[in-house]
Amino acid sequence: MFGSIIRNPPALISACIFDLDGVIVDTARYHYLAWGRLAKELNIPFNEQDNERLKGVSRMKSLDILLSLDDRQASSGEKERLATLKNQWFVEYIGKMDRSEIFPGVDRLLMELKSNGIRVALASSSKNAPQVGGILGIAGAFEVTIDGGMVKHAKPDPEIFLLAAERLHVPPEDCVVVEDAAAGVDAAHAAGMKCIGVGSAQLLSAAEMVVAATGDISLPSLSRL
Ligand code: BG6
Ligand code: MG
């Protein structure tokens, strides 16, 4: 008689917390375009690799990183002016967006999660997240939304994910985060959550799993984490 095969039960996940820019919608490229435009104005060499360091972090931290690429110093008043300029360009770009810029498979994934009792939240470092949600009509798709204006400390600090879990009434260890930024993966881990990276396996190697696109995430893959 053969013994029965005993498998470990799949890990239970109660909630999935999504980053916005670069995970739900293609807005990461608008941040890149706007920072690139500012870098050009300032004559600071800036490429896609430099931009990886700006992903997920706050507007002012991003500006500090950009200035540091060429050892520049600026007064706080000048930094305010530069950050405002970058934001004006970003807002101009997203004003022309439509629903076609939501990544393929996002609607399907959100529906699959919800119909299996998994709660969904949005946690973005961007202060423009409510505006992006409004333009794309996706605000109602998430039970909880936390944006950059609601936290003191941006990613890689865990505050934003811990607040999302608290608002969902779900323990952090039962949440999985979906992120395209290394700072976001670090924030998820600091919150005691597992993380699925979206993008380059090399850049997001700290994540428990990396997929090329958000639409590649499936329910079975979540329970294998
Ligand atoms: C994050 C982006 O979601 O939000 C960063 O990945 C961006 O690139 C940050 O700098 C802050 O965004 P905002 O819209 O508040 O300037
Ligand atoms: Mg992002």
Tab-separated table of C-alpha atoms and ligand atoms in Angstrom:
chain	number	residue	atom	x	y	z
A	1	MET	CA	0.000	0.000	0.000
A	2	PHE	CA	1.434	3.390	-0.931
A	3	GLY	CA	1.299	6.111	1.711
A	4	SER	CA	-0.752	9.156	0.771
A	5	ILE	CA	1.196	12.210	-0.323
A	6	ILE	CA	1.011	14.939	2.294
A	7	ARG	CA	1.228	18.410	0.876
A	8	ASN	CA	1.634	21.589	2.837
A	9	PRO	CA	-1.603	23.549	2.757
A	10	PRO	CA	-1.296	26.727	0.685
A	11	ALA	CA	-0.443	29.803	2.733
A	12	LEU	CA	-3.517	31.852	3.518
A	13	ILE	CA	-3.493	35.351	2.167
A	14	SER	CA	-6.201	37.733	3.291
A	15	ALA	CA	-5.291	40.858	1.369
A	16	CYS	CA	-3.355	42.107	-1.607
A	17	ILE	CA	-1.959	45.647	-1.481
A	18	PHE	CA	-1.093	47.193	-4.829
A	19	ASP	CA	1.262	50.001	-5.648
A	20	LEU	CA	-0.183	52.287	-8.357
A	21	ASP	CA	2.485	53.810	-10.626
A	22	GLY	CA	4.027	51.043	-12.746
A	23	VAL	CA	1.795	48.318	-11.267
A	24	ILE	CA	-1.811	49.257	-12.036
A	25	VAL	CA	-1.188	51.888	-14.683
A	26	ASP	CA	1.709	53.033	-16.848
A	27	THR	CA	2.251	56.302	-14.961
A	28	ALA	CA	5.838	55.395	-13.952
A	29	ARG	CA	6.899	56.501	-17.437
A	30	TYR	CA	5.295	59.915	-16.892
A	31	HIS	CA	7.253	60.344	-13.657
A	32	TYR	CA	10.373	59.376	-15.640
A	33	LEU	CA	9.532	61.803	-18.457
A	34	ALA	CA	8.922	64.676	-16.027
A	35	TRP	CA	12.095	64.011	-14.019
A	36	GLY	CA	14.026	63.672	-17.289
A	37	ARG	CA	12.689	67.041	-18.434
A	38	LEU	CA	13.767	68.655	-15.180
A	39	ALA	CA	17.201	67.010	-15.375
A	40	LYS	CA	17.599	68.388	-18.891
A	41	GLU	CA	16.671	71.902	-17.710
A	42	LEU	CA	19.274	71.606	-14.970
A	43	ASN	CA	21.884	69.981	-17.216
A	44	ILE	CA	22.087	66.918	-15.017
A	45	PRO	CA	22.895	63.644	-16.810
A	46	PHE	CA	19.967	61.298	-16.125
A	47	ASN	CA	19.034	57.926	-17.570
A	48	GLU	CA	16.627	55.042	-16.967
A	49	GLN	CA	19.036	53.386	-14.544
A	50	ASP	CA	19.202	56.560	-12.415
A	51	ASN	CA	15.411	56.694	-12.551
A	52	GLU	CA	15.138	53.290	-10.819
A	53	ARG	CA	16.323	55.009	-7.622
A	54	LEU	CA	13.477	57.514	-7.835
A	55	LYS	CA	10.741	54.882	-8.134
A	56	GLY	CA	8.500	54.518	-5.101
A	57	VAL	CA	10.112	57.277	-3.049
A	58	SER	CA	8.542	60.658	-2.302
A	59	ARG	CA	8.684	63.691	-4.599
A	60	MET	CA	11.217	65.579	-2.451
A	61	LYS	CA	13.389	62.503	-1.889
A	62	SER	CA	13.348	61.914	-5.662
A	63	LEU	CA	14.509	65.488	-6.216
A	64	ASP	CA	17.310	65.067	-3.655
A	65	ILE	CA	18.477	61.930	-5.496
A	66	LEU	CA	18.324	63.726	-8.850
A	67	LEU	CA	20.389	66.661	-7.548
A	68	SER	CA	22.894	64.292	-5.931
A	69	LEU	CA	23.583	62.672	-9.334
A	70	ASP	CA	25.616	65.790	-10.170
A	71	ASP	CA	26.541	66.882	-6.642
A	72	ARG	CA	24.175	69.851	-6.813
A	73	GLN	CA	22.985	71.806	-3.813
A	74	ALA	CA	19.791	73.873	-3.681
A	75	SER	CA	18.041	75.975	-1.059
A	76	SER	CA	14.725	74.692	0.279
A	77	GLY	CA	12.917	77.437	-1.663
A	78	GLU	CA	14.615	76.398	-4.901
A	79	LYS	CA	13.806	72.731	-4.213
A	80	GLU	CA	10.139	73.633	-3.732
A	81	ARG	CA	10.181	75.449	-7.074
A	82	LEU	CA	11.826	72.523	-8.892
A	83	ALA	CA	9.496	69.922	-7.339
A	84	THR	CA	6.472	72.046	-8.265
A	85	LEU	CA	7.725	72.370	-11.841
A	86	LYS	CA	8.201	68.601	-12.152
A	87	ASN	CA	4.749	68.028	-10.728
A	88	GLN	CA	3.155	70.488	-13.171
A	89	TRP	CA	4.620	68.511	-16.069
A	90	PHE	CA	3.523	65.198	-14.529
A	91	VAL	CA	-0.039	66.481	-14.029
A	92	GLU	CA	-0.042	67.739	-17.628
A	93	TYR	CA	0.962	64.243	-18.886
A	94	ILE	CA	-1.563	62.314	-16.790
A	95	GLY	CA	-4.312	64.713	-17.852
A	96	LYS	CA	-4.055	63.146	-21.331
A	97	MET	CA	-4.279	59.543	-20.066
A	98	ASP	CA	-7.195	57.223	-20.581
A	99	ARG	CA	-8.241	53.742	-19.417
A	100	SER	CA	-6.142	52.097	-22.151
A	101	GLU	CA	-3.103	52.826	-19.964
A	102	ILE	CA	-4.321	50.488	-17.229
A	103	PHE	CA	-2.108	47.410	-17.606
A	104	PRO	CA	-3.680	44.384	-19.302
A	105	GLY	CA	-5.075	41.811	-16.872
A	106	VAL	CA	-5.453	44.218	-13.931
A	107	ASP	CA	-9.272	44.181	-14.045
A	108	ARG	CA	-9.268	40.365	-14.310
A	109	LEU	CA	-6.858	40.011	-11.365
A	110	LEU	CA	-8.833	42.367	-9.103
A	111	MET	CA	-12.048	40.477	-9.880
A	112	GLU	CA	-10.385	37.111	-9.268
A	113	LEU	CA	-9.044	38.245	-5.905
A	114	LYS	CA	-12.335	39.734	-4.759
A	115	SER	CA	-14.410	36.749	-5.827
A	116	ASN	CA	-12.087	34.557	-3.749
A	117	GLY	CA	-12.522	36.692	-0.642
A	118	ILE	CA	-9.133	38.413	-0.859
A	119	ARG	CA	-9.323	42.074	0.120
A	120	VAL	CA	-7.665	44.647	-2.139
A	121	ALA	CA	-6.033	47.965	-1.291
A	122	LEU	CA	-3.996	50.586	-3.102
A	123	ALA	CA	-0.927	52.107	-1.429
A	124	SER	CA	0.938	54.715	-3.463
A	125	SER	CA	3.659	57.166	-2.443
A	126	SER	CA	2.169	59.594	-4.936
A	127	LYS	CA	0.157	62.587	-3.795
A	128	ASN	CA	-1.407	62.446	-7.272
A	129	ALA	CA	-2.846	58.950	-6.683
A	130	PRO	CA	-6.427	60.204	-6.057
A	131	GLN	CA	-6.270	62.223	-9.285
A	132	VAL	CA	-4.965	59.235	-11.294
A	133	GLY	CA	-7.691	57.051	-9.729
A	134	GLY	CA	-10.305	59.636	-10.725
A	135	ILE	CA	-9.065	60.032	-14.303
A	136	LEU	CA	-9.057	56.261	-14.845
A	137	GLY	CA	-12.218	55.519	-12.878
A	138	ILE	CA	-10.470	52.900	-10.742
A	139	ALA	CA	-10.862	54.503	-7.305
A	140	GLY	CA	-13.874	52.290	-6.487
A	141	ALA	CA	-11.996	49.093	-7.346
A	142	PHE	CA	-10.055	49.211	-4.065
A	143	GLU	CA	-11.561	48.860	-0.612
A	144	VAL	CA	-8.874	51.075	0.860
A	145	THR	CA	-6.624	53.676	-0.786
A	146	ILE	CA	-3.611	55.229	0.899
A	147	ASP	CA	-1.690	57.945	-0.929
A	148	GLY	CA	1.475	59.928	-0.327
A	149	GLY	CA	-0.448	62.713	1.376
A	150	MET	CA	-1.686	60.372	4.121
A	151	VAL	CA	1.666	59.224	5.526
A	152	LYS	CA	4.625	60.904	7.183
A	153	HIS	CA	7.246	58.539	5.827
A	154	ALA	CA	7.313	57.338	2.218
A	155	LYS	CA	8.601	53.939	1.026
A	156	PRO	CA	11.008	52.279	1.907
A	157	ASP	CA	9.409	53.048	5.281
A	158	PRO	CA	6.667	50.489	6.018
A	159	GLU	CA	4.137	53.107	7.225
A	160	ILE	CA	2.021	53.145	4.053
A	161	PHE	CA	1.555	49.356	3.943
A	162	LEU	CA	0.923	49.090	7.682
A	163	LEU	CA	-1.750	51.779	7.402
A	164	ALA	CA	-3.393	49.940	4.484
A	165	ALA	CA	-3.440	46.690	6.509
A	166	GLU	CA	-4.858	48.502	9.533
A	167	ARG	CA	-7.648	50.078	7.455
A	168	LEU	CA	-8.436	46.646	5.962
A	169	HIS	CA	-8.408	45.125	9.490
A	170	VAL	CA	-5.988	42.443	8.274
A	171	PRO	CA	-2.741	41.465	10.087
A	172	PRO	CA	0.352	42.545	8.085
A	173	GLU	CA	1.609	38.957	7.817
A	174	ASP	CA	-1.554	38.007	5.896
A	175	CYS	CA	-0.975	40.696	3.257
A	176	VAL	CA	0.939	40.441	-0.006
A	177	VAL	CA	2.265	43.579	-1.694
A	178	VAL	CA	2.614	44.069	-5.458
A	179	GLU	CA	5.404	46.544	-6.321
A	180	ASP	CA	7.553	47.721	-9.221
A	181	ALA	CA	10.093	49.648	-7.110
A	182	ALA	CA	12.972	48.335	-5.011
A	183	ALA	CA	11.994	50.885	-2.307
A	184	GLY	CA	8.511	49.347	-2.304
A	185	VAL	CA	9.831	45.798	-1.912
A	186	ASP	CA	11.896	46.976	1.073
A	187	ALA	CA	8.851	48.749	2.542
A	188	ALA	CA	6.749	45.567	2.215
A	189	HIS	CA	9.396	43.483	3.982
A	190	ALA	CA	9.811	46.095	6.721
A	191	ALA	CA	6.019	45.824	7.229
A	192	GLY	CA	6.345	42.043	7.619
A	193	MET	CA	4.623	41.365	4.273
A	194	LYS	CA	5.641	39.246	1.306
A	195	CYS	CA	6.114	40.984	-2.003
A	196	ILE	CA	5.598	40.250	-5.672
A	197	GLY	CA	7.854	42.377	-7.860
A	198	VAL	CA	6.640	43.568	-11.253
A	199	GLY	CA	9.449	44.172	-13.727
A	200	SER	CA	13.102	43.177	-13.760
A	201	ALA	CA	14.011	40.067	-11.719
A	202	GLN	CA	17.499	41.516	-11.299
A	203	LEU	CA	16.385	44.895	-9.934
A	204	LEU	CA	13.673	43.387	-7.728
A	205	SER	CA	15.633	40.325	-6.579
A	206	ALA	CA	14.640	40.892	-2.928
A	207	ALA	CA	10.981	40.113	-3.747
A	208	GLU	CA	9.618	36.624	-3.045
A	209	MET	CA	8.525	36.365	-6.676
A	210	VAL	CA	8.972	38.564	-9.731
A	211	VAL	CA	6.619	38.690	-12.722
A	212	ALA	CA	7.132	40.576	-15.967
A	213	ALA	CA	3.677	42.167	-15.775
A	214	THR	CA	0.891	42.588	-13.208
A	215	GLY	CA	-1.447	40.587	-15.458
A	216	ASP	CA	0.834	37.543	-14.995
A	217	ILE	CA	-0.192	37.242	-11.331
A	218	SER	CA	-2.707	34.502	-10.626
A	219	LEU	CA	-4.407	33.227	-7.505
A	220	PRO	CA	-2.393	29.958	-7.404
A	221	SER	CA	0.861	31.941	-7.674
A	222	LEU	CA	-0.142	34.011	-4.635
A	223	SER	CA	-0.570	30.943	-2.442
A	224	ARG	CA	2.845	29.603	-3.503
A	225	LEU	CA	4.681	32.580	-2.009
B	1	BG6	C1	5.596	57.005	-6.583
B	1	BG6	C2	6.417	56.969	-7.837
B	1	BG6	O1	4.455	56.209	-6.777
B	1	BG6	O2	5.186	58.328	-6.243
B	1	BG6	C3	7.576	57.956	-7.725
B	1	BG6	O3	6.939	55.668	-8.026
B	1	BG6	C4	7.047	59.344	-7.358
B	1	BG6	O4	8.275	57.976	-8.938
B	1	BG6	C5	6.261	59.247	-6.061
B	1	BG6	O5	8.135	60.253	-7.199
B	1	BG6	C6	5.700	60.588	-5.599
B	1	BG6	O6	4.741	61.025	-6.523
B	1	BG6	P1	4.077	62.469	-6.526
B	1	BG6	O7	2.972	62.315	-7.553
B	1	BG6	O8	3.542	62.721	-5.150
B	1	BG6	O9	5.112	63.433	-6.930
B	2	MG	MG	5.466	52.097	-8.493
